[in-house]
Short mmCIF file of C-alpha atoms in Angstrom, two decimals:
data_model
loop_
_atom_site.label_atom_id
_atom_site.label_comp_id
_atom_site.label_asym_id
_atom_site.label_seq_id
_atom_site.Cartn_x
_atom_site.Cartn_y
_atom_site.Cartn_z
CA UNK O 29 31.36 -6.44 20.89
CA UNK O 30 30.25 -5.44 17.33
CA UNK O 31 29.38 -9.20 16.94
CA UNK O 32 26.84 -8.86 19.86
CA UNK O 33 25.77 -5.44 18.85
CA UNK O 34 24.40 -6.43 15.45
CA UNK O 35 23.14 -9.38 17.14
CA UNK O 36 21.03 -7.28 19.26
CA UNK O 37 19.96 -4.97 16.36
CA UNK O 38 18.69 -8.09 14.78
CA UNK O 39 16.86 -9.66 17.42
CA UNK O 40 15.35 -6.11 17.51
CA UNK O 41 14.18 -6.26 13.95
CA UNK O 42 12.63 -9.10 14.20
CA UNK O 43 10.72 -8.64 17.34
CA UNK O 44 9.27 -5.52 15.72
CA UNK O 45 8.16 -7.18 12.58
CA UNK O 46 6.53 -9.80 15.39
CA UNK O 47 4.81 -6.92 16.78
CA UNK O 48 3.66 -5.34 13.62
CA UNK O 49 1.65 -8.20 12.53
CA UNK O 50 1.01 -9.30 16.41
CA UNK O 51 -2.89 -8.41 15.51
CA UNK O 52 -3.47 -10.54 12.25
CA UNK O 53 -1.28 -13.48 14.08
CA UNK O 54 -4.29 -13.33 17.04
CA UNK O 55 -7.22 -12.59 14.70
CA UNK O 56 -5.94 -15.92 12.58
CA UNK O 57 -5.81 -17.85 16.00
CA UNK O 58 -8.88 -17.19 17.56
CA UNK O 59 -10.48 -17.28 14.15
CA UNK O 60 -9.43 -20.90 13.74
CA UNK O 61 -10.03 -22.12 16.83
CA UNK O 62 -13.64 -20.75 17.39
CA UNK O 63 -14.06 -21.76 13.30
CA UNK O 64 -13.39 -25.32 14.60
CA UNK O 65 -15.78 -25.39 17.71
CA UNK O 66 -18.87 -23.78 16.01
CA UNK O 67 -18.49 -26.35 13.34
CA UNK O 68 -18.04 -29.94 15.48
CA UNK O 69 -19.86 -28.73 18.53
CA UNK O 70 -22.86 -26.67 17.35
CA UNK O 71 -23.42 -27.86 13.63
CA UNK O 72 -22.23 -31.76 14.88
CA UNK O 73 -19.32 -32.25 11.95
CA UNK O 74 -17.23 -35.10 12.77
CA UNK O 75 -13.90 -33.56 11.36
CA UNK O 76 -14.74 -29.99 10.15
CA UNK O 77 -10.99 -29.56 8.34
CA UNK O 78 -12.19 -27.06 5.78
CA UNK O 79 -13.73 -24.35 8.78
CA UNK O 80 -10.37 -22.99 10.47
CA UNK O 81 -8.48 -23.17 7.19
CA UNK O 82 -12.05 -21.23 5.57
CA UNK O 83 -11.31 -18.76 8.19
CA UNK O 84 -7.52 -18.28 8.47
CA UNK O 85 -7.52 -17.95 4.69
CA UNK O 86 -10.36 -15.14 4.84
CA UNK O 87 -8.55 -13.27 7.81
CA UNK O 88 -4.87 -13.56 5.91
CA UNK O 89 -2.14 -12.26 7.34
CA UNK O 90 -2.03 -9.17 4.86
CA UNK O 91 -5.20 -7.25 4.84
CA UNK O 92 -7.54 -5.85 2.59
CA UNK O 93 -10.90 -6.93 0.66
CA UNK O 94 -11.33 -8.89 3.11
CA UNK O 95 -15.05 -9.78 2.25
CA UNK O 96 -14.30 -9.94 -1.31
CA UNK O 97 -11.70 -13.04 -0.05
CA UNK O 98 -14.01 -14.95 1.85
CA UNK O 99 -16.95 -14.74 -0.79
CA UNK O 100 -13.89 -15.90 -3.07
CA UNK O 101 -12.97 -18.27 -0.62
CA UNK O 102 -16.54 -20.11 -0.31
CA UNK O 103 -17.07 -19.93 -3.46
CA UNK O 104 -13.75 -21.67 -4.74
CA UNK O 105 -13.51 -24.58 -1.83
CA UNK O 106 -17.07 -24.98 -3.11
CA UNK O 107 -16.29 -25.47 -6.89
CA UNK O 108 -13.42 -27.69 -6.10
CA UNK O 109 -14.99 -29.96 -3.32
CA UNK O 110 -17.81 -30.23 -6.46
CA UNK O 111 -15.76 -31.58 -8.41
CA UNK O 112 -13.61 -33.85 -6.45
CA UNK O 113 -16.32 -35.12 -5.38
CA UNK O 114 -18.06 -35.94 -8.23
CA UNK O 115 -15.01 -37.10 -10.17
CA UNK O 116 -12.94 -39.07 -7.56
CA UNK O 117 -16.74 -41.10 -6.54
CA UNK O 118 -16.70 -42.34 -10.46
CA UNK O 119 -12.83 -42.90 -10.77
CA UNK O 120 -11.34 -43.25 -7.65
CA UNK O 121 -7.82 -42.35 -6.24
CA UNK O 122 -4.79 -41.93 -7.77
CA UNK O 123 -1.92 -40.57 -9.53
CA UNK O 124 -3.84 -39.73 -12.54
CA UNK O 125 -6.79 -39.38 -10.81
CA UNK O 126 -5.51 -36.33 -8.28
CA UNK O 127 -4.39 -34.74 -11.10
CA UNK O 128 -7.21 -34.65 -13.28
CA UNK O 129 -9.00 -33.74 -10.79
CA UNK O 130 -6.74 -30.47 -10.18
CA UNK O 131 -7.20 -29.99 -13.71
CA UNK O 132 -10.99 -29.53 -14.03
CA UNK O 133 -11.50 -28.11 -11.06
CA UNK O 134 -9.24 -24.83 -12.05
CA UNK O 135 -10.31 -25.15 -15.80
CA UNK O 136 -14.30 -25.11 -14.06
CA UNK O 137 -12.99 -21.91 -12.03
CA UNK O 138 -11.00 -20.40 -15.10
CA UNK O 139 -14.18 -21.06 -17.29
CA UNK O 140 -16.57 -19.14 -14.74
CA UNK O 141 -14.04 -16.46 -15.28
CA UNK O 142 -12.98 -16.56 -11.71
CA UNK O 143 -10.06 -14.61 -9.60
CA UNK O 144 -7.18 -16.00 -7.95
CA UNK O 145 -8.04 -17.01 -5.30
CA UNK O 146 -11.11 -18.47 -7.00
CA UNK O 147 -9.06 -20.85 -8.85
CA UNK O 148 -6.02 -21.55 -5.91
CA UNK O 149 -8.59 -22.69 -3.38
CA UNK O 150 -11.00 -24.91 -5.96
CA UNK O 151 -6.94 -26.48 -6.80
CA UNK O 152 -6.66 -27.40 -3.25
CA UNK O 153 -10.00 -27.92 -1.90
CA UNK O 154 -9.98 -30.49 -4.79
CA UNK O 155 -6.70 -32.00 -3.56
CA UNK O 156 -7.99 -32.14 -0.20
CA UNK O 157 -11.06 -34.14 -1.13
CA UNK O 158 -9.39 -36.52 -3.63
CA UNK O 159 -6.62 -37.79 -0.68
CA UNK O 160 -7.25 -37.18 2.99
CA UNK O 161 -11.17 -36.60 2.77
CA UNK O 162 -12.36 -38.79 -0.12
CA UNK O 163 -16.34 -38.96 -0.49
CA UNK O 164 -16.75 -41.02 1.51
CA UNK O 165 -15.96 -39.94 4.90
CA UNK O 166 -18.19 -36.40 4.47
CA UNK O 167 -20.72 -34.99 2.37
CA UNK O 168 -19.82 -32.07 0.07
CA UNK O 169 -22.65 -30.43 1.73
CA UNK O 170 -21.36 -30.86 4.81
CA UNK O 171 -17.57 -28.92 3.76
CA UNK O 172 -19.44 -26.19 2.06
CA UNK O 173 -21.12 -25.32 5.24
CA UNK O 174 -17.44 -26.08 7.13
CA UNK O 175 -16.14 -23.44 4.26
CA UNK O 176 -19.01 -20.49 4.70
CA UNK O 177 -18.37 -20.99 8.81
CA UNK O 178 -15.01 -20.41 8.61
CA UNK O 179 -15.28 -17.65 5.90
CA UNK O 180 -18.08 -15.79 8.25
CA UNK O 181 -15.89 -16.55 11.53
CA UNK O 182 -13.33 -14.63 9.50
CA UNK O 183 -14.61 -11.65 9.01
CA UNK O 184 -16.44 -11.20 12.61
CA UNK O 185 -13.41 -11.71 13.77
CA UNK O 186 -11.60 -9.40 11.92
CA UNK O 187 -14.51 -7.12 12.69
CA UNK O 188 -14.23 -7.52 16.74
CA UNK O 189 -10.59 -7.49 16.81
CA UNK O 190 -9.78 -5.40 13.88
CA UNK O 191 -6.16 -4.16 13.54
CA UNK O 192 -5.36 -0.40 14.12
CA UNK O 193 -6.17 1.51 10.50
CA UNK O 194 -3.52 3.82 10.52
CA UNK O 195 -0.99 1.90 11.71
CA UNK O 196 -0.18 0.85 8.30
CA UNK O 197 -1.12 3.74 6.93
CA UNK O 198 1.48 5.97 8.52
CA UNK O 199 3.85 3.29 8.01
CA UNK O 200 3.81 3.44 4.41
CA UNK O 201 3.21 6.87 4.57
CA UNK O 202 6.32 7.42 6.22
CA UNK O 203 7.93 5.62 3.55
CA UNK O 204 6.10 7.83 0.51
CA UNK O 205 6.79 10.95 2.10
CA UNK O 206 10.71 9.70 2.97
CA UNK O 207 11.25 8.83 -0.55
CA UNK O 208 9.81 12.35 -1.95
CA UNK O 209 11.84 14.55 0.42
CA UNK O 210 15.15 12.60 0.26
CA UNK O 211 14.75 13.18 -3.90
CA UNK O 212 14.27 16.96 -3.90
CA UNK O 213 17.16 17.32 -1.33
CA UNK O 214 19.19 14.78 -3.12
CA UNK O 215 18.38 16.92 -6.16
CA UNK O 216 19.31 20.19 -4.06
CA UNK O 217 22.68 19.23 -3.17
CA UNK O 218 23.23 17.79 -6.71
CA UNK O 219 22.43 21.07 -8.32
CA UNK O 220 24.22 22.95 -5.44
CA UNK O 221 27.43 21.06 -6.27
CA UNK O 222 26.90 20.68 -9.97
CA UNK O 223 27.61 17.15 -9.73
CA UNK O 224 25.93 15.08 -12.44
CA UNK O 225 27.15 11.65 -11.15
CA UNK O 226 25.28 12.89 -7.61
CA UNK O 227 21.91 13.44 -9.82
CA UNK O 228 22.06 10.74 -11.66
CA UNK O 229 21.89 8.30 -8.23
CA UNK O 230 19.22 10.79 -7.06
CA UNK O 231 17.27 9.58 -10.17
CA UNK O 232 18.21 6.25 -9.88
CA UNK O 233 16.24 5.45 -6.29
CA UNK O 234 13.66 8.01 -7.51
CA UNK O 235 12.41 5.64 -9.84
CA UNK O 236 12.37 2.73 -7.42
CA UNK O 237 9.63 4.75 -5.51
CA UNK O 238 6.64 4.09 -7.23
CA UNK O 239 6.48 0.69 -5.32
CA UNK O 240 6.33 2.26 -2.16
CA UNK O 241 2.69 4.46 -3.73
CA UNK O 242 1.11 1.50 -4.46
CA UNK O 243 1.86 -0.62 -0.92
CA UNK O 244 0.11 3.06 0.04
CA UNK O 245 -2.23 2.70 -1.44
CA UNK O 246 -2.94 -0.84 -0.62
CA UNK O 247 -2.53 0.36 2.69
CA UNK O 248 -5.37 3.10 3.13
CA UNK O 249 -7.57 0.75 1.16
CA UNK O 250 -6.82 -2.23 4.00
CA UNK O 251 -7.66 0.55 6.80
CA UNK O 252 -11.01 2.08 4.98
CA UNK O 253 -11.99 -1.74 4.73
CA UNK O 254 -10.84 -1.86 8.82
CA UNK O 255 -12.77 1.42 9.24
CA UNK O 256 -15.86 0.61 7.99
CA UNK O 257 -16.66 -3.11 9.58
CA UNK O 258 -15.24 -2.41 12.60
CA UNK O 259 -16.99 -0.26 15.17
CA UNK O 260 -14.37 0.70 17.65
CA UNK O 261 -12.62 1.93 14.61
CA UNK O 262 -15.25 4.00 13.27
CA UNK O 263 -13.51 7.43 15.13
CA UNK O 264 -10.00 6.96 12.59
CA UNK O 265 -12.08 7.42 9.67
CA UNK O 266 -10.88 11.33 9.83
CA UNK O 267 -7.40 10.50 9.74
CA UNK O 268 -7.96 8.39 7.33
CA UNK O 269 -9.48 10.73 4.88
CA UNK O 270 -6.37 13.28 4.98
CA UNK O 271 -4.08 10.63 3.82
CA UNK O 272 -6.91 9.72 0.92
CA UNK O 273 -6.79 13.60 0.06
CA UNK O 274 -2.85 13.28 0.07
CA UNK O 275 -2.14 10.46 -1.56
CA UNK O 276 -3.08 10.91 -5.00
CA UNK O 277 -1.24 14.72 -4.87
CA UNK O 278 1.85 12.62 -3.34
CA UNK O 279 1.51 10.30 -6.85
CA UNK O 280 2.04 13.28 -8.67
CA UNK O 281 4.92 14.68 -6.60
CA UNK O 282 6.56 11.84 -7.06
CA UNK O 283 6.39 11.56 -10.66
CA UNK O 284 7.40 15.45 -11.29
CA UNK O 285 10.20 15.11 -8.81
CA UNK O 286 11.55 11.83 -11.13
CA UNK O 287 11.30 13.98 -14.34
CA UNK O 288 12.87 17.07 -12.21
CA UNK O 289 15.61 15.11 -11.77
CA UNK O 290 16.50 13.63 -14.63
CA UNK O 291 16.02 17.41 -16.05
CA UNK O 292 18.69 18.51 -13.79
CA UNK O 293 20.63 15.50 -14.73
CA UNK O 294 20.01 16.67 -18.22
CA UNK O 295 21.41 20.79 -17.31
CA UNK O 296 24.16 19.64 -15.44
CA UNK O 297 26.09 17.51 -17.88
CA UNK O 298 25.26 19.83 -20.18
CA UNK O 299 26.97 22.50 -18.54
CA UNK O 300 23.77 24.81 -17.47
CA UNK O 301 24.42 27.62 -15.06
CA UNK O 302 22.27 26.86 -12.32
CA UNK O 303 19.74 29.43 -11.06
CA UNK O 304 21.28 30.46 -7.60
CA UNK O 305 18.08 30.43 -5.46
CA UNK O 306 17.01 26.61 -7.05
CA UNK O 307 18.72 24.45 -4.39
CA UNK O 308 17.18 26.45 -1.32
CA UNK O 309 13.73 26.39 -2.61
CA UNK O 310 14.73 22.33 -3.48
CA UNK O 311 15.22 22.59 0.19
CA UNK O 312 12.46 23.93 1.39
CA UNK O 313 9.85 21.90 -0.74
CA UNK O 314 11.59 19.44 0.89
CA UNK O 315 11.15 20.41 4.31
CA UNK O 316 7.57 21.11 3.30
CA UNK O 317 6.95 17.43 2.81
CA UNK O 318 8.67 16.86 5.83
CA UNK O 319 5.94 18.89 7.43
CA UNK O 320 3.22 16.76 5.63
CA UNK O 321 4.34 13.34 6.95
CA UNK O 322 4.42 14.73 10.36
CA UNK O 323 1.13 16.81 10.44
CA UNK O 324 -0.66 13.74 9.03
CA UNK O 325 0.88 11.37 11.26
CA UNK O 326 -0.34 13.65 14.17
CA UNK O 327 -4.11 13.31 12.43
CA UNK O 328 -4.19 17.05 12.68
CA UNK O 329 -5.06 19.29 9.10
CA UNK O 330 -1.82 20.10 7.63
CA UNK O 331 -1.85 23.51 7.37
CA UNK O 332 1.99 24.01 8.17
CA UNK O 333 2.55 22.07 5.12
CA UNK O 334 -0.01 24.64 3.07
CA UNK O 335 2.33 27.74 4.07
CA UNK O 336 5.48 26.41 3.42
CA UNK O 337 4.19 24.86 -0.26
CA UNK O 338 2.59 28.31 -0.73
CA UNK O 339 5.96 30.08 0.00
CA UNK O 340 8.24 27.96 -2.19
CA UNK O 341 5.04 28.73 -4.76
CA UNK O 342 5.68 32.79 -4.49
CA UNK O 343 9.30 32.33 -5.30
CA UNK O 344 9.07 30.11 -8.33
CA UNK O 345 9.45 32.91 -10.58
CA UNK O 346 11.80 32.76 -14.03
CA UNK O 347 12.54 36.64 -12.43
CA UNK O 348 13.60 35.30 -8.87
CA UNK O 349 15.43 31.79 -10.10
CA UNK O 350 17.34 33.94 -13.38
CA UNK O 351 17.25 32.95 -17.14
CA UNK O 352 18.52 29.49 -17.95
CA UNK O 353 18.83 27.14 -20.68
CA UNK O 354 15.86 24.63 -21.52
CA UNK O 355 16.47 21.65 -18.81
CA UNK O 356 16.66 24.36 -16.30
CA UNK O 357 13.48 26.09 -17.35
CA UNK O 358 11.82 22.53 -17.03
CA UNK O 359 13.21 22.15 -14.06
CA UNK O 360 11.87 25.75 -12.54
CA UNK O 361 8.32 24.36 -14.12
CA UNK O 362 8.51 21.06 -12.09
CA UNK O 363 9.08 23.60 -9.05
CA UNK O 364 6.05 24.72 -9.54
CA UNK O 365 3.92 21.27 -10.60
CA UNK O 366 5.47 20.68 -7.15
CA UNK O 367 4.83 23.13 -5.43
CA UNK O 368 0.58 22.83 -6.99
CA UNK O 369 0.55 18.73 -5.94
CA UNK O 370 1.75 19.80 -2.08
CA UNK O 371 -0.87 22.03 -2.05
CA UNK O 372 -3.76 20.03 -2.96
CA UNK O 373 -2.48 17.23 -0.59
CA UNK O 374 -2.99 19.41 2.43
CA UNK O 375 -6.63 19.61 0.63
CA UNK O 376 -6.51 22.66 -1.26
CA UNK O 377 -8.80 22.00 -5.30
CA UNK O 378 -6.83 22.15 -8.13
CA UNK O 379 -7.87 25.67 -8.93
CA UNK O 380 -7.02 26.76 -5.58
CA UNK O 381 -3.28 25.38 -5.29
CA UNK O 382 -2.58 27.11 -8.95
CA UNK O 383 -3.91 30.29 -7.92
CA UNK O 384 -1.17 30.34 -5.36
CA UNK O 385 1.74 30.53 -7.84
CA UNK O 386 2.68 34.19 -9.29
CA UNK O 387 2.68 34.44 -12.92
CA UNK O 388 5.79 33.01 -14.41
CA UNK O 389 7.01 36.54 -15.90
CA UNK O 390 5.70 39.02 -13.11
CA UNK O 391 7.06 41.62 -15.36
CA UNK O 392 4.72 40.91 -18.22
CA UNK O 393 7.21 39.66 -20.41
#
């Protein structure tokens, strides 16, 4: 029964990662096939090869700079049908041939101080020419208008049946906000139980983190790209903008949080008393991000979030959290740095957020 049940919890998986890219998979299609047609049946190519793979490679299955990839795309197929052309219609085919060939055509792209992709796709549209469509069979002419087809086909298509923007964005969101709230409670219960060997796992996955930021990143800049081409996408561009307010704030969350626990790691095998109030605030700065990944998930302004961050602000007080040694005073300071960075992600200036925390010795001292 367990056999079948993991079975099933598989299957399920995988039909949801099907699902997730279900979009991409049908712009790529259509993109290909209508690539093809426009090329043979309207421009008269005999065998316009380099059009659907122009426009499945412009599309991609991952998104983002999405024009800046076709433009690269054009402009490498065009370098390396160049010089395959050039150089297999003097020396022929071949071993050696193919891979000089391969060579100058990337050294070309290198020495035009090209991208990636620049230098990839002049590689293979170079292979392509030099074996199954030597010179002779097509002009170069003729597959550099087959490449800017397929490159253009791309991005209408991507324009007319654009993927949703936030979708990605609140799944990597999720992820972000996950990460940061499982670290300050991880950190809360560490602290609460004075267990250093708890902390120090805390801070372990903490620092694993960072990758999820940047696929966040990567993310909001696929949907902005999405948002902006796309007209029946044009109405997310709101939602989109609170995660852009949130995410750099988030950054820095995440980074205080990794030094707040290694701090605590730092008080705890050295024996620190721990400030009695420090694991419920933990808590609640916690539950404040929880707040955050829910109120932006729900595109409405996260003002939830702004109260509770504000509240955990009041209380980070040396006077309310008691006098410790150094690595707890850091870690009352990250508190607050916390506390600040939640605050400006639910869109509050710099200024603004700071001038929510009390002074750190109410009593003047």
């Amino acid at each position: 029964m367990s056999c079948v049940h993991r079975l099933r919890e598989e299957l399920t998986r995988r039909l949801r990662r099907l699902l997730r890219t279900g979009v991409p998979i049908v712009q790529c299609a259509v993109a290909a096939g209508l690539a093809w047609f426009l090329a043979k049946n309207v421009f008269g190519h005999v065998t316009p090869f380099f059009a659907p793979v122009a426009a499945v490679i412009s599309l991609g299955v991952t998104l983002g700079q999405r024009m800046r990839r076709a433009l690269e795309l054009v402009v490498g197929v065009t370098i390396g049908i160049g010089v395959g052309d050039v150089l297999i219609s003097l020396i022929g085919t071949g071993t050696w041939q193919i891979a000089l060939v391969v060579a100058l055509a990337m050294s070309t792209a290198v020495l035009l101080d090209s991208g990636v992709v620049i230098v990839l796709q002049a590689a293979s549209s170079s292979v392509l020419v030099a074996t199954l469509l030597p010179p002779a069979t097509a002009g170069g002419l003729t597959r550099m208008v087959d490449a800017v087809i397929g490159g253009l086909v791309g991005f209408v298509v991507a324009s007319l049946l654009p993927a949703n923007p936030l979708a990605v964005a609140h799944r990597n969101g999720r992820l972000v906000l996950g990460a940061l709230a499982d670290a300050l409670r991880g950190v809360a219960g560490a602290v609460a139980r004075q267990d250093p060997d708890m902390a120090s796992d805390v801070l372990a996955k903490a620092r694993k983190s960072q990758k999820h930021v940047e696929e966040f990143r990567t993310a909001l800049e696929a949907g902005h790209e999405i948002a902006k081409f796309a007209p029946i996408r044009w109405r997310r561009r709101g939602d989109l903008e609170r995660y852009d307010t949130a995410a750099t704030p988030i950054d820095r969350a995440l980074r205080n949080t990794r030094v707040l626990a290694r701090r605590a790691l730092s008080a705890l095998r050295d024996g620190e008393p721990v400030p009695r109030p420090l694991p419920g605030l933990l808590e609640e700065l916690a539950g404040a991000v929880v707040l955050l990944r829910d109120e932006l998930a729900s595109g409405v302004d996260p003002l939830q979030t702004r109260e509770a961050a504000r509240s955990v602000a009041k209380k980070s007080t040396v006077e309310l959290l008691g006098e410790g040694d150094f690595s707890m005073q850091v870690v009352v300071m990250q508190v607050r740095s916390i506390a600040v960075d939640l605050l400006q992600a639910t869109g509050l200036s710099r200024n603004e957020a700071i001038s929510a925390l009390p002074p750190l010795y109410p009593d003047g001292h």
